[in-house]
CSV table of C-alpha atoms in Angstrom, one decimal:
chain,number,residue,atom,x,y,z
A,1,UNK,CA,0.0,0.0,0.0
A,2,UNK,CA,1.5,3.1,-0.6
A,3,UNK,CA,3.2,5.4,2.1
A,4,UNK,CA,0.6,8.4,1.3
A,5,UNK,CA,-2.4,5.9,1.9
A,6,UNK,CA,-0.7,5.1,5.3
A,7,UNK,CA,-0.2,8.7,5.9
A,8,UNK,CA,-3.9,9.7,5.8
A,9,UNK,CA,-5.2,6.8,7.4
A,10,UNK,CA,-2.9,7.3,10.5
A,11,UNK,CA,-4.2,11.0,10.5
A,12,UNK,CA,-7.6,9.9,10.3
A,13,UNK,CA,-7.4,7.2,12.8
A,14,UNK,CA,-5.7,9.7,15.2
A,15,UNK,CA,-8.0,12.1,14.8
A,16,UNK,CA,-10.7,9.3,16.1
A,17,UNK,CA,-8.6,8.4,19.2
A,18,UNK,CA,-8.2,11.8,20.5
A,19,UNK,CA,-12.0,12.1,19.9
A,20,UNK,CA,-12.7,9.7,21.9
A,21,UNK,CA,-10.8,10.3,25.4
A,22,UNK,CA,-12.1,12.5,28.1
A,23,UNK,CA,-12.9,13.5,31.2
A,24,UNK,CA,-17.0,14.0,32.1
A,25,UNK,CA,-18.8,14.7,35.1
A,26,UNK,CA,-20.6,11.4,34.4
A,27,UNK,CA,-23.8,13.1,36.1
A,28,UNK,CA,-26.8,10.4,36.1
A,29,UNK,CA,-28.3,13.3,34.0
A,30,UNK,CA,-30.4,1.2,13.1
A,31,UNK,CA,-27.5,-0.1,12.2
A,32,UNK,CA,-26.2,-3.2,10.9
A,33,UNK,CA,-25.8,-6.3,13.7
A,34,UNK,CA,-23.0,-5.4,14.7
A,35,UNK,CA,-21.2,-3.4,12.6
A,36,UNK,CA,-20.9,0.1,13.3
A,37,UNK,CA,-23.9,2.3,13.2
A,38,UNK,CA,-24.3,4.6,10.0
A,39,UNK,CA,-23.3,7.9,12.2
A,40,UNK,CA,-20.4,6.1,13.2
A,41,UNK,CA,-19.3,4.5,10.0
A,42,UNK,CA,-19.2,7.8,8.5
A,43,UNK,CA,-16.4,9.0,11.1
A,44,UNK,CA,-19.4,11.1,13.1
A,45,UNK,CA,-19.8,10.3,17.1
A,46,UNK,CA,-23.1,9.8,17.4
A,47,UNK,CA,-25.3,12.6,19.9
A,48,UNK,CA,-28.4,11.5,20.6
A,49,UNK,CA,-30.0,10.9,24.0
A,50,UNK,CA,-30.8,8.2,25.1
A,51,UNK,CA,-30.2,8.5,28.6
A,52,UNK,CA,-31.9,11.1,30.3
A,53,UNK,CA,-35.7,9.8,30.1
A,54,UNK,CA,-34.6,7.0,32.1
A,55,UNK,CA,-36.3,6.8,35.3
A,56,UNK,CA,-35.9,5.5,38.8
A,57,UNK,CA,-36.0,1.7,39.1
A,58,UNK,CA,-37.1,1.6,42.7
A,59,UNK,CA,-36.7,-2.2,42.8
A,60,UNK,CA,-32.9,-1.7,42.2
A,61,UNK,CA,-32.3,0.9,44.3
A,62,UNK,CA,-33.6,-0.7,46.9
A,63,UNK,CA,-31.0,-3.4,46.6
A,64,UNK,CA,-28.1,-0.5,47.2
A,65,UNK,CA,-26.0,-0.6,50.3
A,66,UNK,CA,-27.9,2.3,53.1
A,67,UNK,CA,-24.8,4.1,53.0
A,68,UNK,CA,-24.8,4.5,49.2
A,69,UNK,CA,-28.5,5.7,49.2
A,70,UNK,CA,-27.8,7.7,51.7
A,71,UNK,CA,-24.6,9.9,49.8
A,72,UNK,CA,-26.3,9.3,46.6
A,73,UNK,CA,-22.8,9.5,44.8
A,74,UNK,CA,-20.1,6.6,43.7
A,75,UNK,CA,-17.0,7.1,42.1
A,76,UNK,CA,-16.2,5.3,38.5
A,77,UNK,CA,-13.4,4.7,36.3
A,78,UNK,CA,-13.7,5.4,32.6
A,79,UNK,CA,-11.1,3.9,30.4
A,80,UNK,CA,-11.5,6.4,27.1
A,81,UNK,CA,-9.9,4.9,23.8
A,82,UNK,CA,-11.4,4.4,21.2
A,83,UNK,CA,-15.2,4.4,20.0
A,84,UNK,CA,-18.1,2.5,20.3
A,85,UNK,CA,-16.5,2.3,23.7
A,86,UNK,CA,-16.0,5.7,24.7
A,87,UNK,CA,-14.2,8.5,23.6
A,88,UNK,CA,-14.3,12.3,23.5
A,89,UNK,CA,-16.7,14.7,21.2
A,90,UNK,CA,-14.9,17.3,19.2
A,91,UNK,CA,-15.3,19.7,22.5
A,92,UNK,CA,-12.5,17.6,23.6
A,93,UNK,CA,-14.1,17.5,27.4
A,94,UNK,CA,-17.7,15.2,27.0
A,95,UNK,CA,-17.3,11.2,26.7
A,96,UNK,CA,-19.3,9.6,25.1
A,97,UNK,CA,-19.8,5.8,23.6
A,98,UNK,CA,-21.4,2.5,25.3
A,99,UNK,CA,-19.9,2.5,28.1
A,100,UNK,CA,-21.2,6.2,29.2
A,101,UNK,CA,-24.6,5.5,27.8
A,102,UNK,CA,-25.3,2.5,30.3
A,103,UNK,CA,-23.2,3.4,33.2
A,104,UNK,CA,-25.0,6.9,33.1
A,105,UNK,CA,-28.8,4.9,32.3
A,106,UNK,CA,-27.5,2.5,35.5
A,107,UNK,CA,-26.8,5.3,37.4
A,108,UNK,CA,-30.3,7.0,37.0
A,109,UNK,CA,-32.1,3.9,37.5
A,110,UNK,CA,-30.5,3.9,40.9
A,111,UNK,CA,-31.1,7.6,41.6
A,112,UNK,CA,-26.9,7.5,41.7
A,113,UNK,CA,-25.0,10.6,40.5
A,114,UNK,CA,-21.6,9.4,39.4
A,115,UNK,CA,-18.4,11.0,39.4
A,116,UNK,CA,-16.5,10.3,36.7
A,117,UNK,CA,-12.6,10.1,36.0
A,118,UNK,CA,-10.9,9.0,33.5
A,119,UNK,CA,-8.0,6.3,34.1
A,120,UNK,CA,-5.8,4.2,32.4
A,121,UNK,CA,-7.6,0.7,30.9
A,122,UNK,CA,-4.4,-1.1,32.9
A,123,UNK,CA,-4.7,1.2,36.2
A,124,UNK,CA,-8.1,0.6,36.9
A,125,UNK,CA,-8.6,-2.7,38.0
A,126,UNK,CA,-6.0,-2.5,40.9
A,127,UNK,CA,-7.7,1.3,41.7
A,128,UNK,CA,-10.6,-1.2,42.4
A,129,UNK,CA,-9.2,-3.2,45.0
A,130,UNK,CA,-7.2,-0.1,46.7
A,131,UNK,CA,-10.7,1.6,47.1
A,132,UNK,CA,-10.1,4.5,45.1
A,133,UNK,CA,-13.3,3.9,43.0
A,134,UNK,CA,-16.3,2.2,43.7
A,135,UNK,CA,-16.6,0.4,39.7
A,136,UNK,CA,-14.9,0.9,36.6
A,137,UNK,CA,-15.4,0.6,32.5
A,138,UNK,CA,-13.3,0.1,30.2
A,139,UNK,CA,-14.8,-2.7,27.9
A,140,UNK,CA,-13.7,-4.8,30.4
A,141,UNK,CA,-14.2,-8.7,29.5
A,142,UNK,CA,-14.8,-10.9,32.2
A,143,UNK,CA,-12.0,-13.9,32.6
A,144,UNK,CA,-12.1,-16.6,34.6
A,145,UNK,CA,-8.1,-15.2,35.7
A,146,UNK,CA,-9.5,-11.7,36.5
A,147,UNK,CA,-13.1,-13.2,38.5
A,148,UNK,CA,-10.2,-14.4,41.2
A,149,UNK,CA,-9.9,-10.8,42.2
A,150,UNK,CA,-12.8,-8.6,40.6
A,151,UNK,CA,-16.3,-9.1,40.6
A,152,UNK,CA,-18.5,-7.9,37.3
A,153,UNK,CA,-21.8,-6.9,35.7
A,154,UNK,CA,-22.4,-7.8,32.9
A,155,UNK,CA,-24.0,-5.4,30.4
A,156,UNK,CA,-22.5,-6.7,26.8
A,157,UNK,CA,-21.1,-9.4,24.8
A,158,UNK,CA,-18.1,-8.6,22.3
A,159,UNK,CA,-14.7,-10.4,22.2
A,160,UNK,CA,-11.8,-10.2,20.2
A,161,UNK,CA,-11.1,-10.3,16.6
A,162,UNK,CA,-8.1,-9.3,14.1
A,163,UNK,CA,-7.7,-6.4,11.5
A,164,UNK,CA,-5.4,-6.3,9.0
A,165,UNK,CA,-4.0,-4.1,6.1
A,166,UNK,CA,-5.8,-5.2,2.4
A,167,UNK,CA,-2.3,-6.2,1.0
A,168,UNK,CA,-2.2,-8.6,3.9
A,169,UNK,CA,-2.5,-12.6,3.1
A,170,UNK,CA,-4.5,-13.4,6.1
A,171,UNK,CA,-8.0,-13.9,5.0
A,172,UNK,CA,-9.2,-15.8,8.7
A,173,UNK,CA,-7.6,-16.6,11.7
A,174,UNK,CA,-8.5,-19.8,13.4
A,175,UNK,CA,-6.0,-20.7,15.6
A,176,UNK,CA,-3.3,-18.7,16.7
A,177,UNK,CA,-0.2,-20.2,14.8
A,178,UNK,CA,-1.4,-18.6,11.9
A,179,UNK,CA,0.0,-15.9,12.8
A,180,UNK,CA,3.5,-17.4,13.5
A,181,UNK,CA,6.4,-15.3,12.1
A,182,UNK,CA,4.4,-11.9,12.3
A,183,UNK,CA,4.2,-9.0,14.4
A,184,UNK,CA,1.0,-8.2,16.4
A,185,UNK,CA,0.0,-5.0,17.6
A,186,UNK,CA,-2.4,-4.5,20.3
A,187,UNK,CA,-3.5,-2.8,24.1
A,188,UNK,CA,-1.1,-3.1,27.3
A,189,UNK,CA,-2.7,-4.9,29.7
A,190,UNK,CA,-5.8,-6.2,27.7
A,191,UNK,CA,-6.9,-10.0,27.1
A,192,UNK,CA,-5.4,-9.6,23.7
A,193,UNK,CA,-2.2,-9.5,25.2
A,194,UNK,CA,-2.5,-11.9,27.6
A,195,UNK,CA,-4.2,-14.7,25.1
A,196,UNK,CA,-0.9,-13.6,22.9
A,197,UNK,CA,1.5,-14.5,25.4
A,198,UNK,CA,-0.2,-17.6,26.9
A,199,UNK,CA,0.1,-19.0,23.2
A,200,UNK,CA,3.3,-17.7,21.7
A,201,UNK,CA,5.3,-20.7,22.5
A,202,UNK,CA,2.9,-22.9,20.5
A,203,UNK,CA,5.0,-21.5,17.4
A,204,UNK,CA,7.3,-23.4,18.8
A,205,UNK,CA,6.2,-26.1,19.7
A,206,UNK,CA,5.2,-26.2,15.8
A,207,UNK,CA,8.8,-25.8,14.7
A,208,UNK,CA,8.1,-21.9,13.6
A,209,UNK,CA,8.8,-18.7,14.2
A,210,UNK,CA,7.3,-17.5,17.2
A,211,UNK,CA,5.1,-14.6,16.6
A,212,UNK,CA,6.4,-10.7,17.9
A,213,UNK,CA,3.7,-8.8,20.1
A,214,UNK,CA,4.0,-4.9,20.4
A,215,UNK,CA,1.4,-3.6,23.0
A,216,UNK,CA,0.5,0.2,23.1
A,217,UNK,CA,-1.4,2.3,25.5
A,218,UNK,CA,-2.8,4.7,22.9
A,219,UNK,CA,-5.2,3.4,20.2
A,220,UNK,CA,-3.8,5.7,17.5
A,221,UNK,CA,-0.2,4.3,18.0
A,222,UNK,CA,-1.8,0.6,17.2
A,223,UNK,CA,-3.3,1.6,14.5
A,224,UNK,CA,0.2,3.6,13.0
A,225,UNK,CA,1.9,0.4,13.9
A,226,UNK,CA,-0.4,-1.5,11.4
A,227,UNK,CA,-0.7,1.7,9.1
A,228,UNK,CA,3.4,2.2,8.6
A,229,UNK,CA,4.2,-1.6,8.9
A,230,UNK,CA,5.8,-2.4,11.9
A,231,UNK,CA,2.7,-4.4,12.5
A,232,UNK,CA,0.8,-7.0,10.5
A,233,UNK,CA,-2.2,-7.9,12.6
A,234,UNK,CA,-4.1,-5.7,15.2
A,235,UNK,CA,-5.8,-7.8,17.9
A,236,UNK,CA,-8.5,-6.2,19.7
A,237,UNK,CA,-12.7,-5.7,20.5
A,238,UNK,CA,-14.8,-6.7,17.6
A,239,UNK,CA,-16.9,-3.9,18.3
A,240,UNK,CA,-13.9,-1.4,18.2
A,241,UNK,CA,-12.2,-3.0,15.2
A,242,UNK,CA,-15.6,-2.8,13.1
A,243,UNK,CA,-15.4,0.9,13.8
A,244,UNK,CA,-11.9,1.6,13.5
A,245,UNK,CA,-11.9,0.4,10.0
A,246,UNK,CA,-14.7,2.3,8.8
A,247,UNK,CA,-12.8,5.5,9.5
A,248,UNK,CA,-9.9,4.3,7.2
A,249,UNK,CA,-8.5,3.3,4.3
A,250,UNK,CA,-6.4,0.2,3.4
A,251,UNK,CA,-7.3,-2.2,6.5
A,252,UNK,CA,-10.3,-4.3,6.5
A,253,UNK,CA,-12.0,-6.5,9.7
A,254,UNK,CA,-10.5,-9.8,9.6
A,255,UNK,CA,-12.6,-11.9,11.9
A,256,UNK,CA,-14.4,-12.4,15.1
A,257,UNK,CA,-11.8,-14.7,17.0
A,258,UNK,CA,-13.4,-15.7,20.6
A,259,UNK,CA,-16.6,-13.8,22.6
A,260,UNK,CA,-16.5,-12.3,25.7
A,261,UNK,CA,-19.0,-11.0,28.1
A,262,UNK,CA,-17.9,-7.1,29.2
A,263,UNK,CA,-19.0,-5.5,32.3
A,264,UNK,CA,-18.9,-3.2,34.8
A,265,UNK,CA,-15.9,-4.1,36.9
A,266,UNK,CA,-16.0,-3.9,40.8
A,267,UNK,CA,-13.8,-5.0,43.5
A,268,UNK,CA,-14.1,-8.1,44.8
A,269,UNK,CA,-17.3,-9.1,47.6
A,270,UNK,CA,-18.8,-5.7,46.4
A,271,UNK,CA,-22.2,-5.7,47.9
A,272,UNK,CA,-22.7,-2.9,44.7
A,273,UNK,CA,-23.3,-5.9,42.1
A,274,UNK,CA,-27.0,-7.0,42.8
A,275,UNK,CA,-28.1,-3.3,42.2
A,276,UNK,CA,-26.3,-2.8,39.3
A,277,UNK,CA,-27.4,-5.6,38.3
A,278,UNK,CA,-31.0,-5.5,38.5
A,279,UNK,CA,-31.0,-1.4,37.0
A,280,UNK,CA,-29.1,-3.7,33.8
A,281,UNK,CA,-32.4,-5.4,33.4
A,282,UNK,CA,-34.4,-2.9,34.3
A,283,UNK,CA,-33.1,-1.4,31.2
A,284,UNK,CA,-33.6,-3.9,28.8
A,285,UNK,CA,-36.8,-4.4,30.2
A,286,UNK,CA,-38.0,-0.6,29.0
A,287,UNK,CA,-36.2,-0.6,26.0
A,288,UNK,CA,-33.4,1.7,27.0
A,289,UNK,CA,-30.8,-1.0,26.6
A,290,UNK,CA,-32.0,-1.3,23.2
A,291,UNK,CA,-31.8,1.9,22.1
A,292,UNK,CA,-28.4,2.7,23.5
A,293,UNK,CA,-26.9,-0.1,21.5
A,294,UNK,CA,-29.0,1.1,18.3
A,295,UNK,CA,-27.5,4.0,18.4
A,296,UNK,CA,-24.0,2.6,18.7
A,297,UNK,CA,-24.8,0.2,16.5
A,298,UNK,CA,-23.9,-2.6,18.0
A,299,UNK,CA,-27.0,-4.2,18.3
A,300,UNK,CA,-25.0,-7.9,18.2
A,301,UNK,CA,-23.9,-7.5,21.0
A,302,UNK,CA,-27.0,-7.4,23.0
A,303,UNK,CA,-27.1,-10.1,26.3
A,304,UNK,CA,-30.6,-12.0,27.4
A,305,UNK,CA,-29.9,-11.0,31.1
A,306,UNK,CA,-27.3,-9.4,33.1
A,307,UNK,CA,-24.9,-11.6,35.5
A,308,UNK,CA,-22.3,-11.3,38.3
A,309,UNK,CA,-19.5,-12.9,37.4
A,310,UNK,CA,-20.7,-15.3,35.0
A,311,UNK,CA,-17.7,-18.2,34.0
A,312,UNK,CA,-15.5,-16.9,31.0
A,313,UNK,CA,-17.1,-17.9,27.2
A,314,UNK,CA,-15.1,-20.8,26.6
């Protein structure tokens, strides 16, 4: 692919990460299946509300710890990368994406306010367990490895899945020694990089070339990686990778690779989970949870019901 078709996909690509990373107050205030919604696919952050019509869910607030009703107030964790997720609007200072959209419906439903900060995707986790937030999004999929020490919500199902560049070979990966002798680019601290390294000696084992993996902590740099070459294959979300490459040229969607529930993440024994989880339903049940993932969307990734700590998808 030529350099200048790398050039203005990077700038394009860039341009999307830096929209989408902020810091909000996070005050409770149709597209294809799964592919990214026509807003989104045309490199525009979609606006509308769907949030603030959502009203209390007595039944699930009622499940909230006395304390917590009685403050009204809990502290999240926003991991802001890279869209449907969450990201910034062009004001450079309002998130927006999935994530916002049900932890701010949640958050009415329970008559919460929440105050938002934004945080590292590999810092918040730990924050969780030190008591410096009460929950945390980021996309976060839930792992058998990280239910040990965090306890989750569950609100989505997406997974991970490859991109490539079009003068790529790849056309599908099955199995991970496929990508033998190649370099992958993806997040620091993610389940993409840890199913990378749990697998890299099976290269090996196969008599190849193990395969090289370059984690970043900013989505634009993975994406440059890939664009300029020193990547072949990106690993990350498939709902994130289905957008990514509708706001560039050159790189196409590969394939879904394994699902994953995501949820809200919590530290462990949190007595936070039942409410949470009930205001989940409660939004599916009134169509909220619908319509926040129509406008994203990502209407694939829709759950039945939402769980605590269900096992990992195998």
């Amino acid at each position: 692919m030529p350099r200048t078709r790398h050039t203005a996909a990077f700038a394009l690509i860039t341009v999307a990460s830096l929209a989408l990373t902020a810091c909000g107050s996070g005050d409770p205030a149709a597209a294809p299946a799964g592919a990214a919604g026509t807003a989104a696919a045309k490199g525009k952050v979609p606006t509308q509300d769907v949030v603030s019509s959502v009203r209390k869910n007595r039944a699930a607030a009622a499940l909230l710890p006395a304390g917590v009703r009685a403050s009204g107030t809990l502290t999240i964790a926003s991991s802001v990368g890279s869209p449907p997720g969450a990201t910034y609007l062009p004001d450079g200072r309002t998130v927006a994406g999935t994530d916002i959209d049900i932890a701010d419906a949640a958050a009415r439903a329970l008559g919460l306010r929440l105050k938002r900060e934004t945080a590292a995707f590999e810092a918040i986790l730990p924050a969780l367990d030190s008591g410096k937030y009460n929950l945390g999004t980021g996309n976060f999929g839930v792992t058998d490895e990280r239910r040990r020490t965090i306890d989750f919500v569950t609100y989505l199902n997406d997974g991970q899945g490859f991109a490539v560049r079009d003068d790529s070979k790849l056309t599908k990966v099955t199995d991970l020694t496929q990508l033998c002798g190649l370099t992958v680019g993806t997040a620091a601290g993610t389940t993409f990089e840890v199913t990378l390294e749990e697998n890299r000696h099976r290269c090996a084992d196969a008599g190849k070339k193990p395969y090289d993996v370059k984690t970043y902590s900013d989505p634009g740099a993975i994406w440059a990686s890939l664009q300029q070459g020193r990547s072949d294959v990106v690993m990350s979300t498939i709902n994130g990778l289905r957008y990514a490459v509708g706001q560039q040229e050159g790189v196409r969607f590969l394939n879904e690779f394994k699902r994953l529930d995501v949820g809200f993440a919590f530290k462990k024994g949190t007595p936070l989970a039942p409410a949470f989880q009930a205001a989940v339903n409660g939004l599916k049940a009134d169509g909220t949870y619908d319509r926040i993932l129509e406008k994203w969307g990502i209407g694939a990734s829709a759950i039945e019901t939402s769980q605590i700590s269900p096992p990992e998808i195998k």
